[in-house]
PDB file of C-alpha atoms and ligand atoms in Angstrom:
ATOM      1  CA  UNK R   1      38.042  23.689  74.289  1.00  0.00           C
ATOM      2  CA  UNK R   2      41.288  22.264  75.553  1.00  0.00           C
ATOM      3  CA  UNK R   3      40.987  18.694  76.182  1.00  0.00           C
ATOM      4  CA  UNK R   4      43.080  15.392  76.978  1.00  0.00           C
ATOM      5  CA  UNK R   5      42.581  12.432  75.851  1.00  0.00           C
ATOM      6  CA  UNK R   6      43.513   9.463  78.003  1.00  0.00           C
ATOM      7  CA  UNK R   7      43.053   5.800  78.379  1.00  0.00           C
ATOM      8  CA  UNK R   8      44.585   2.475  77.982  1.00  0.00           C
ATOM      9  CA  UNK R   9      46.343   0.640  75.075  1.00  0.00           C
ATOM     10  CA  UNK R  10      43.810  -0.458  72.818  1.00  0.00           C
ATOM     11  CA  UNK R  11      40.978   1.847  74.064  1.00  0.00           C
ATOM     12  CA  UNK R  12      40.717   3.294  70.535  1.00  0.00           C
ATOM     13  CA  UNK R  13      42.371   6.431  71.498  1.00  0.00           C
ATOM     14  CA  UNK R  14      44.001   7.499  68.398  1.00  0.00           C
ATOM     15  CA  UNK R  15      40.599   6.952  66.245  1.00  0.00           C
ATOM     16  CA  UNK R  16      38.415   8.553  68.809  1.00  0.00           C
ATOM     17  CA  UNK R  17      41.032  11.589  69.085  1.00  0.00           C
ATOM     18  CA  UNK R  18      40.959  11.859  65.125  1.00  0.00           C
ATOM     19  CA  UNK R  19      36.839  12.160  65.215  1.00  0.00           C
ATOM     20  CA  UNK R  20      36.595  14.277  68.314  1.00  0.00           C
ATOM     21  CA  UNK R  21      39.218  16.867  67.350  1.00  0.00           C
ATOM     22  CA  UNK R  22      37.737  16.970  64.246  1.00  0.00           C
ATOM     23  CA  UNK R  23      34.018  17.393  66.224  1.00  0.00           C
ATOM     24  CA  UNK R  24      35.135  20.295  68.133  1.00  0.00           C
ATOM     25  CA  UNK R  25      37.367  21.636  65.621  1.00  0.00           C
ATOM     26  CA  UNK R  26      40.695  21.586  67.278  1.00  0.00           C
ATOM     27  CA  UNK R  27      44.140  20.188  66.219  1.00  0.00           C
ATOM     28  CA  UNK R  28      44.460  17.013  67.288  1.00  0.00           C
ATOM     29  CA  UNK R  29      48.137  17.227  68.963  1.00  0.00           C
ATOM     30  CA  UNK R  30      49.815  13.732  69.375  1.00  0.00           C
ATOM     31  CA  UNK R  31      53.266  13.559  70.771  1.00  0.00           C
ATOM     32  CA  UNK R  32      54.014  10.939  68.338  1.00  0.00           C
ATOM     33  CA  UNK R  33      53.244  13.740  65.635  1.00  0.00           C
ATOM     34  CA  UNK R  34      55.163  15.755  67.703  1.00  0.00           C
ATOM     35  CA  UNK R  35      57.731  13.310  68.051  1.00  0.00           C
ATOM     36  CA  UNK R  36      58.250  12.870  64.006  1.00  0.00           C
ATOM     37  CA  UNK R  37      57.938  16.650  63.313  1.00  0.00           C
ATOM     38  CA  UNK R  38      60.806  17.722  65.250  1.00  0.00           C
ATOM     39  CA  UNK R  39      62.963  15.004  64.119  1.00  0.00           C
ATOM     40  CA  UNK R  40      62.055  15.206  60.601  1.00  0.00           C
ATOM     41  CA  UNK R  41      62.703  19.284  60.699  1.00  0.00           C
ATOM     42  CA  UNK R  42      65.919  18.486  62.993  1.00  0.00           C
ATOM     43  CA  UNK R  43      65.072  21.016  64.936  1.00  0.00           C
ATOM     44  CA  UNK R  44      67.176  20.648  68.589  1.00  0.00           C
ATOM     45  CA  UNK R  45      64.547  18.874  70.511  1.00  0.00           C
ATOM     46  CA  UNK R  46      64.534  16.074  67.484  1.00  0.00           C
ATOM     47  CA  UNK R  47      67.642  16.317  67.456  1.00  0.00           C
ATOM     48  CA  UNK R  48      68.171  15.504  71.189  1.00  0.00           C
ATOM     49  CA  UNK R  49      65.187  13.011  70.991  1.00  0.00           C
ATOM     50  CA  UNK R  50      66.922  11.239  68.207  1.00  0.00           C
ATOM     51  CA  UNK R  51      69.847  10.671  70.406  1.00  0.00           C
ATOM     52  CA  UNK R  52      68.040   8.887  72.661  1.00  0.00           C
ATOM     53  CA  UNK R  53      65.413   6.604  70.415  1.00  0.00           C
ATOM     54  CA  UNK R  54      68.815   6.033  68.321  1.00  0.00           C
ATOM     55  CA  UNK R  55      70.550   4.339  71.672  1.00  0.00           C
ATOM     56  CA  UNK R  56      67.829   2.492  72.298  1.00  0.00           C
ATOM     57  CA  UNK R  57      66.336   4.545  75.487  1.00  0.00           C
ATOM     58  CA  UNK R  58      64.101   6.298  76.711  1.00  0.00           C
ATOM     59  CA  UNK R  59      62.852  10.210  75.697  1.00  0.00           C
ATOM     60  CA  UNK R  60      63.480  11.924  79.069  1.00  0.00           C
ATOM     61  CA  UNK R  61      60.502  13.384  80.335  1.00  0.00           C
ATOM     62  CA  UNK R  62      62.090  17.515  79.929  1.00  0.00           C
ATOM     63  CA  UNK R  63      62.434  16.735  76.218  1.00  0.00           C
ATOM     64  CA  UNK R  64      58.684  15.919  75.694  1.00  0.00           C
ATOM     65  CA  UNK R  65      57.906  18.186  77.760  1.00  0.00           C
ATOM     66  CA  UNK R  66      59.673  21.261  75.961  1.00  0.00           C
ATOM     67  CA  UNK R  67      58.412  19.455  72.308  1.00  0.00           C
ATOM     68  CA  UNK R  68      54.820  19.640  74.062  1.00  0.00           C
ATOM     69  CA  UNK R  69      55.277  23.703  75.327  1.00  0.00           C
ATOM     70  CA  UNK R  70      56.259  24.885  71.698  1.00  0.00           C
ATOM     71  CA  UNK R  71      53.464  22.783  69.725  1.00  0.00           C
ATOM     72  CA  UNK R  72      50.883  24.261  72.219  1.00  0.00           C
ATOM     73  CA  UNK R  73      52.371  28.264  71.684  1.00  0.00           C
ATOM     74  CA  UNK R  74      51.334  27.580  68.061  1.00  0.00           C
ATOM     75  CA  UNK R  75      48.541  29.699  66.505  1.00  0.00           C
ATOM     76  CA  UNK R  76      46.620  26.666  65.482  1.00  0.00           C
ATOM     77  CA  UNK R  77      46.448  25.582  69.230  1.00  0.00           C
ATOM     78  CA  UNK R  78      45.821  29.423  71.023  1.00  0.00           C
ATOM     79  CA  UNK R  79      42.132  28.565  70.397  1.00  0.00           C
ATOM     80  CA  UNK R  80      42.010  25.574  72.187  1.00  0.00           C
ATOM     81  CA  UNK R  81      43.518  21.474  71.117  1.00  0.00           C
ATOM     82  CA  UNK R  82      42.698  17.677  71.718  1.00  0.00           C
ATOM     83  CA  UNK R  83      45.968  16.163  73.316  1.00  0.00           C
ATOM     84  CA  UNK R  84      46.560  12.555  72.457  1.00  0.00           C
ATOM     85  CA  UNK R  85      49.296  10.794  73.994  1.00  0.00           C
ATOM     86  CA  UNK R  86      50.491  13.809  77.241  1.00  0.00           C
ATOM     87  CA  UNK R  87      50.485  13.728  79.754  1.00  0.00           C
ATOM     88  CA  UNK R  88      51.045  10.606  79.958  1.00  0.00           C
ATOM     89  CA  UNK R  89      52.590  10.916  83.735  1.00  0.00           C
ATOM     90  CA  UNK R  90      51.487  13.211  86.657  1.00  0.00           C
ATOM     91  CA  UNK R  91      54.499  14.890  86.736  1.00  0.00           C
ATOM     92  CA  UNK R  92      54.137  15.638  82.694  1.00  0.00           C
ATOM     93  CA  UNK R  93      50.689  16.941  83.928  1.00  0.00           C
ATOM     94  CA  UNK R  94      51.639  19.310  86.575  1.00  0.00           C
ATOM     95  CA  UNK R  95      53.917  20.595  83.567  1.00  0.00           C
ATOM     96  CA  UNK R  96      51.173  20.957  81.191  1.00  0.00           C
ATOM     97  CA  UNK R  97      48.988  23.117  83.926  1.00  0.00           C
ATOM     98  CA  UNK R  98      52.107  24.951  84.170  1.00  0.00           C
ATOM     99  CA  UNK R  99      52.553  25.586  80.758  1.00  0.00           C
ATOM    100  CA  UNK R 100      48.904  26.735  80.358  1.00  0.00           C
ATOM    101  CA  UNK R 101      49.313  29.032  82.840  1.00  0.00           C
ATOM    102  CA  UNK R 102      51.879  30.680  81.374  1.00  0.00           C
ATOM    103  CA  UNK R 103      49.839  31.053  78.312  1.00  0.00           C
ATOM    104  CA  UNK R 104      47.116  32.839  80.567  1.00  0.00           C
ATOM    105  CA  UNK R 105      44.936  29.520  80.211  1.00  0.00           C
ATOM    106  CA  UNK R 106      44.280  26.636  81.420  1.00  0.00           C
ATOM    107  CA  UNK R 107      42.884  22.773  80.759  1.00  0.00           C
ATOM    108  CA  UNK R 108      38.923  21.992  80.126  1.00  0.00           C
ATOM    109  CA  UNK R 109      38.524  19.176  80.696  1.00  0.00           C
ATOM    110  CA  UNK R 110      40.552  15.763  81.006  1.00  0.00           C
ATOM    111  CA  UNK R 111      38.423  12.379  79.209  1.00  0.00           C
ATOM    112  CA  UNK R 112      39.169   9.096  80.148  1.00  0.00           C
ATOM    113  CA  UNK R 113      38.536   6.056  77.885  1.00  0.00           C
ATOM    114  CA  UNK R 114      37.739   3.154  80.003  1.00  0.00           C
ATOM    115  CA  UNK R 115      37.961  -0.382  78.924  1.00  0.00           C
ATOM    116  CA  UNK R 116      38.780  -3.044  81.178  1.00  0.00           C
ATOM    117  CA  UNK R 117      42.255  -5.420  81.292  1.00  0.00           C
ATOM    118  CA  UNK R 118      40.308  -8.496  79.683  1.00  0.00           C
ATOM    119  CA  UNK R 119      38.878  -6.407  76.749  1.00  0.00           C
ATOM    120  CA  UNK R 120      41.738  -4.594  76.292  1.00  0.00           C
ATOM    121  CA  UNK R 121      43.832  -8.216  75.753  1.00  0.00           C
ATOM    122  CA  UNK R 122      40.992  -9.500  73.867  1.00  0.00           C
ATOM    123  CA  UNK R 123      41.135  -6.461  71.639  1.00  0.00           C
ATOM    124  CA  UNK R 124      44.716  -6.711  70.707  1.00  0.00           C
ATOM    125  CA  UNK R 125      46.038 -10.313  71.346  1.00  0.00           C
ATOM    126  CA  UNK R 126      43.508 -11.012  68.421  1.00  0.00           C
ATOM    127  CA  UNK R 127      45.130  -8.567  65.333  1.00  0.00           C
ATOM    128  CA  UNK R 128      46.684  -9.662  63.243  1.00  0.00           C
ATOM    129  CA  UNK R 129      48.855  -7.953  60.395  1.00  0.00           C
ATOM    130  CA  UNK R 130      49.311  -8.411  56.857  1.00  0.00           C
ATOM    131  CA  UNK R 131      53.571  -8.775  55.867  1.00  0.00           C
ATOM    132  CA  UNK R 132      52.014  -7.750  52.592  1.00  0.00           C
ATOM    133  CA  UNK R 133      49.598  -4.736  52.728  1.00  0.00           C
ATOM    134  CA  UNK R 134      49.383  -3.772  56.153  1.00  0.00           C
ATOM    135  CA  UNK R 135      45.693  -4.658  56.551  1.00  0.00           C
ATOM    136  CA  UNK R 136      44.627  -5.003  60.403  1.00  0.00           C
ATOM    137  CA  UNK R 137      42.825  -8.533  60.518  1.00  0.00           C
ATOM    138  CA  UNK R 138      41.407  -9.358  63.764  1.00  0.00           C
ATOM    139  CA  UNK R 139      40.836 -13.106  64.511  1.00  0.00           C
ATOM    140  CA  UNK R 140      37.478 -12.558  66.138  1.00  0.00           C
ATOM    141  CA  UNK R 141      35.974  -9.082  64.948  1.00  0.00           C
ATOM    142  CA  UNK R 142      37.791  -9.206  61.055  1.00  0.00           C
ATOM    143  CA  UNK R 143      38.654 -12.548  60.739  1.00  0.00           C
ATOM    144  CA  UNK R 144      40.393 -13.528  57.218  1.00  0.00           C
ATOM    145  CA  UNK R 145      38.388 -16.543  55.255  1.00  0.00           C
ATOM    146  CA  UNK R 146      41.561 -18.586  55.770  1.00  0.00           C
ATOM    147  CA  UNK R 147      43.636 -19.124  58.778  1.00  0.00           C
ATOM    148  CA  UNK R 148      46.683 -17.146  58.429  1.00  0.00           C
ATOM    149  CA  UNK R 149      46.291 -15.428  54.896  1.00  0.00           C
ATOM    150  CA  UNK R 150      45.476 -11.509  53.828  1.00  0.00           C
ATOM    151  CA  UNK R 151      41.769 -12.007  51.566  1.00  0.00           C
ATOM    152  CA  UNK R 152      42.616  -8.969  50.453  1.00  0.00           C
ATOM    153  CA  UNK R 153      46.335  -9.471  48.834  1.00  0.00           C
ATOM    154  CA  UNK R 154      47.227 -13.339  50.174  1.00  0.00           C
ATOM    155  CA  UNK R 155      50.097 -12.141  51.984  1.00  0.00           C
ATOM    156  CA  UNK R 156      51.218 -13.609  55.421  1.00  0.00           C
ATOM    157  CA  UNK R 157      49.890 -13.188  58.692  1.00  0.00           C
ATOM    158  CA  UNK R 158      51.610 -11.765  61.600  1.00  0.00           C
ATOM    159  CA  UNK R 159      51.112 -11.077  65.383  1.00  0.00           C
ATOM    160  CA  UNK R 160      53.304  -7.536  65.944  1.00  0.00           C
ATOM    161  CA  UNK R 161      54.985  -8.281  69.097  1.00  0.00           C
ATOM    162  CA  UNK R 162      53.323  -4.628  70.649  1.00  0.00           C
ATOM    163  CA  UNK R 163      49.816  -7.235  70.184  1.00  0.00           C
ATOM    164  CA  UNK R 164      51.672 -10.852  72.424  1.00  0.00           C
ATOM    165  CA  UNK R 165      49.850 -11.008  75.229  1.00  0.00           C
ATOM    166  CA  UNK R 166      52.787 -10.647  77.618  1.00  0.00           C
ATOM    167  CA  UNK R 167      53.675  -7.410  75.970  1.00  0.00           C
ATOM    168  CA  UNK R 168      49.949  -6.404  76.352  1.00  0.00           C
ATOM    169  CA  UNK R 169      49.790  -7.194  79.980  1.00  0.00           C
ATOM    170  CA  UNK R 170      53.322  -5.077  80.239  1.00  0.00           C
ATOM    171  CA  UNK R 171      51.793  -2.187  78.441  1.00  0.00           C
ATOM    172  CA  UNK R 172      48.764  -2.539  80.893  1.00  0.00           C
ATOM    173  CA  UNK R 173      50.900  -2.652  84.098  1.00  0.00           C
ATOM    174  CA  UNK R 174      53.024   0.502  82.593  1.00  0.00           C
ATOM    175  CA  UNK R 175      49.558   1.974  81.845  1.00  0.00           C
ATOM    176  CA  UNK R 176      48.194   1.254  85.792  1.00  0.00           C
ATOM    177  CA  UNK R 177      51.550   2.496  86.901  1.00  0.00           C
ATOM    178  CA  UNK R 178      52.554   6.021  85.083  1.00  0.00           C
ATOM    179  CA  UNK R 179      49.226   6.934  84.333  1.00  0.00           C
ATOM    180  CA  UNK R 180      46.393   5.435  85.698  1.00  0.00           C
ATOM    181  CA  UNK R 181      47.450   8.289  88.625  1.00  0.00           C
ATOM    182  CA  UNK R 182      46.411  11.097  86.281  1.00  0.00           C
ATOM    183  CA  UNK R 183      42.698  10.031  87.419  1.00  0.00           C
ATOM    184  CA  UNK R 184      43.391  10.792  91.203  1.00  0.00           C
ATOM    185  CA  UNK R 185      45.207  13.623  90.145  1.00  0.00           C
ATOM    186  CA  UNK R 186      42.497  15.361  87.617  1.00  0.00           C
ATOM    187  CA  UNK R 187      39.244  13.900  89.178  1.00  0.00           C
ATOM    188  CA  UNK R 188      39.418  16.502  92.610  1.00  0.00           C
ATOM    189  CA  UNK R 189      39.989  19.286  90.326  1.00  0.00           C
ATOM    190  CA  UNK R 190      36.187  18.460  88.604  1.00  0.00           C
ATOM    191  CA  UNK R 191      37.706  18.064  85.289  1.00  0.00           C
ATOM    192  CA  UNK R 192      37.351  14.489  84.670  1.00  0.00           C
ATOM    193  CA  UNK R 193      35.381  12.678  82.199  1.00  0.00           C
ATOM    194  CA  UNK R 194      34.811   8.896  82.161  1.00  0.00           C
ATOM    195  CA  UNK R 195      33.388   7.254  79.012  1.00  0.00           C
ATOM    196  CA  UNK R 196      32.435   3.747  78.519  1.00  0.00           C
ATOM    197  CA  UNK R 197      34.882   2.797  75.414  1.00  0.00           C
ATOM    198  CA  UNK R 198      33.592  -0.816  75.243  1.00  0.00           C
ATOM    199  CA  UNK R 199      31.372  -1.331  71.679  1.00  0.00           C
ATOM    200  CA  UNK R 200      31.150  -0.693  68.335  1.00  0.00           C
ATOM    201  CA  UNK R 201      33.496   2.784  67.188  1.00  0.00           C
ATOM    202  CA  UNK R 202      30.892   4.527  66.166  1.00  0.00           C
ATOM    203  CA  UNK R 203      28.972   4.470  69.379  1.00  0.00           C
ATOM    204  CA  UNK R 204      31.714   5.852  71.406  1.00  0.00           C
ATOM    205  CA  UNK R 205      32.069   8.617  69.043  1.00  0.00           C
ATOM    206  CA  UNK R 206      28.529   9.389  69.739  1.00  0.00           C
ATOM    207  CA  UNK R 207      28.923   8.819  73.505  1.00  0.00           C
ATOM    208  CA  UNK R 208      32.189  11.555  73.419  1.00  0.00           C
ATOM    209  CA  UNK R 209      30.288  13.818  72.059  1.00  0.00           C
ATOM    210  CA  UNK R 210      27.156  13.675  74.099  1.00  0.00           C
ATOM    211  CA  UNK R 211      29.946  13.958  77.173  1.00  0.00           C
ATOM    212  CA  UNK R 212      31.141  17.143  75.578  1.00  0.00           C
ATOM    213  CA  UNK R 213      28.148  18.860  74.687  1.00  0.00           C
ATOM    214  CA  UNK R 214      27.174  18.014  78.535  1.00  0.00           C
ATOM    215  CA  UNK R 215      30.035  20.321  79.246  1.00  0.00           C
ATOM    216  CA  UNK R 216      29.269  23.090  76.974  1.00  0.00           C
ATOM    217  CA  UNK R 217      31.823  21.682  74.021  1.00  0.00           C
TER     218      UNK R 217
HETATM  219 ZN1   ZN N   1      47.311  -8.106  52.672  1.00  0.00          ZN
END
C-alpha cells in the first residue's frame, strides 16, 4: 500500500504514522528523516538543504522534492510506504504522482487526520516541556502535581514557542493555506480518507486501521 498521511499540527500525525506503517508493514518515510539523513551523510541534496536551514530560509520546494524521489526509488519503499510530512503542497503532490509514475506506480490512497482549530490549540497551547528531561507535561491531559515543576526529575517548566498560541494559530493558517488544498485536489480522484482524530490515541489507531482494511490494506 502506498499511503499519505496528512493533517494538521497537533493531529497526532507522527504517532499515528509510527503505528500505521508499522500495521501495514511499510517504511514510514518522513521528510524530516529525510531531511537529517541527507545532511548527516552530506550527500548534495543535504548539502544544498543545509545551505538554506543554515541562512535561516526556507528548503525550496525542488530540493524536497528530489530528497523525496530518491528515498521512494529505495528497495525498502518498491513495495509500497506511509509518507509523513509530503506533500505537504499541491504542487509537491502533482510531483509525487509524477514521480510514481515514473516508477510504473502510483498512490493508494491519501488519509486525512481531522481535528478541528479549537482542539488543535487546546492540544498544544497546553504542553508543556521539561528544561530537564524532556518529558511532555500537558496542563490538562498530564498535568504535573505542582504548577510549573517536572514530578518526574523537578526540573523547570517550559512552553516551546512552536506550542504559544499565536504560533499555533500561524501554523494553522499555514496549514489552511499550503495544504488544506491537497483535499480538493485528492478527494475527485476517490483516494481520500477522512478520519476523526479527536480522542484517546489508541482509538484512532483502531479507527485507521478499520479505514484501511475498508480499502483492502
Ligand atoms: Zn523532567
Amino acid at each position: 500500500m502506498r499511503l499519505v498521511l496528512v493533517g494538521p499540527p497537533g493531529a497526532g500525525k507522527g504517532t499515528q504514522a509510527e503505528f500505521v506503517a508499522a500495521h501495514l508493514c511499510v517504511p514510514k518515510i518522513s521528510t524530516g528523516d529525510i531531511f537529517r539523513a541527507n545532511v548527516s551523510q552530506g550527500t548534495p541534496l543535504g548539502m544544498e538543504a543545509k545551505r538554506y536551514m543554515d541562512a535561516g530560509g526556507l528548503v525550496p520546494d525542488q530540493v524536497t522534492i528530489d530528497m523525496v524521489r530518491d528515498r521512494l526509488a529505495e528497495s525498502d519503499a518498491s513495495d509500497g510506504f506511509l509518507l509523513d510530512g509530503f506533500p505537504r503542497t499541491v504542487p509537491q503532490a502533482v510531483a509525487l504522482d509524477k514521480m510514481l509514475a515514473d516508477l510504473g506506480t502510483s498512490l493508494d490512497l491519501v488519509m486525512e487526520l481531522v481535528v478541528d482549530d479549537d482542539e488543535v490549540i487546546r492540544r498544544l497551547s497546553g504542553r508543556r516541556n521539561c528544561r530537564s528531561c524532556g518529558k511532555v507535561w500537558h496542563l490538562e491531559f498530564d498535568a504535573p502535581v505542582r504548577d510549573g515543576i517536572c514530578d518526574r526529575c523537578n526540573g523547570d517548566l517550559f512552553q516551546r514557542d512552536d506550542d504559544k498560541p499565536e504560533t499555533v494559530a500561524e501554523r494553522l493558517r499555514v496549514y489552511g493555506r499550503d495544504t488544506a488544498p491537497l483535499i480538493d485536489y485528492y478527494g475527485p480522484q476517490g483516494k481520500l480518507v477522512g478520519m476523526d482524530a479527536t480522542g484517546p490515541v489508541e482509538d484512532v489507531t483502531v479507527r485507521a486501521i478499520d479505514a484501511l482494511r475498508s480499502y483492502g490494506a
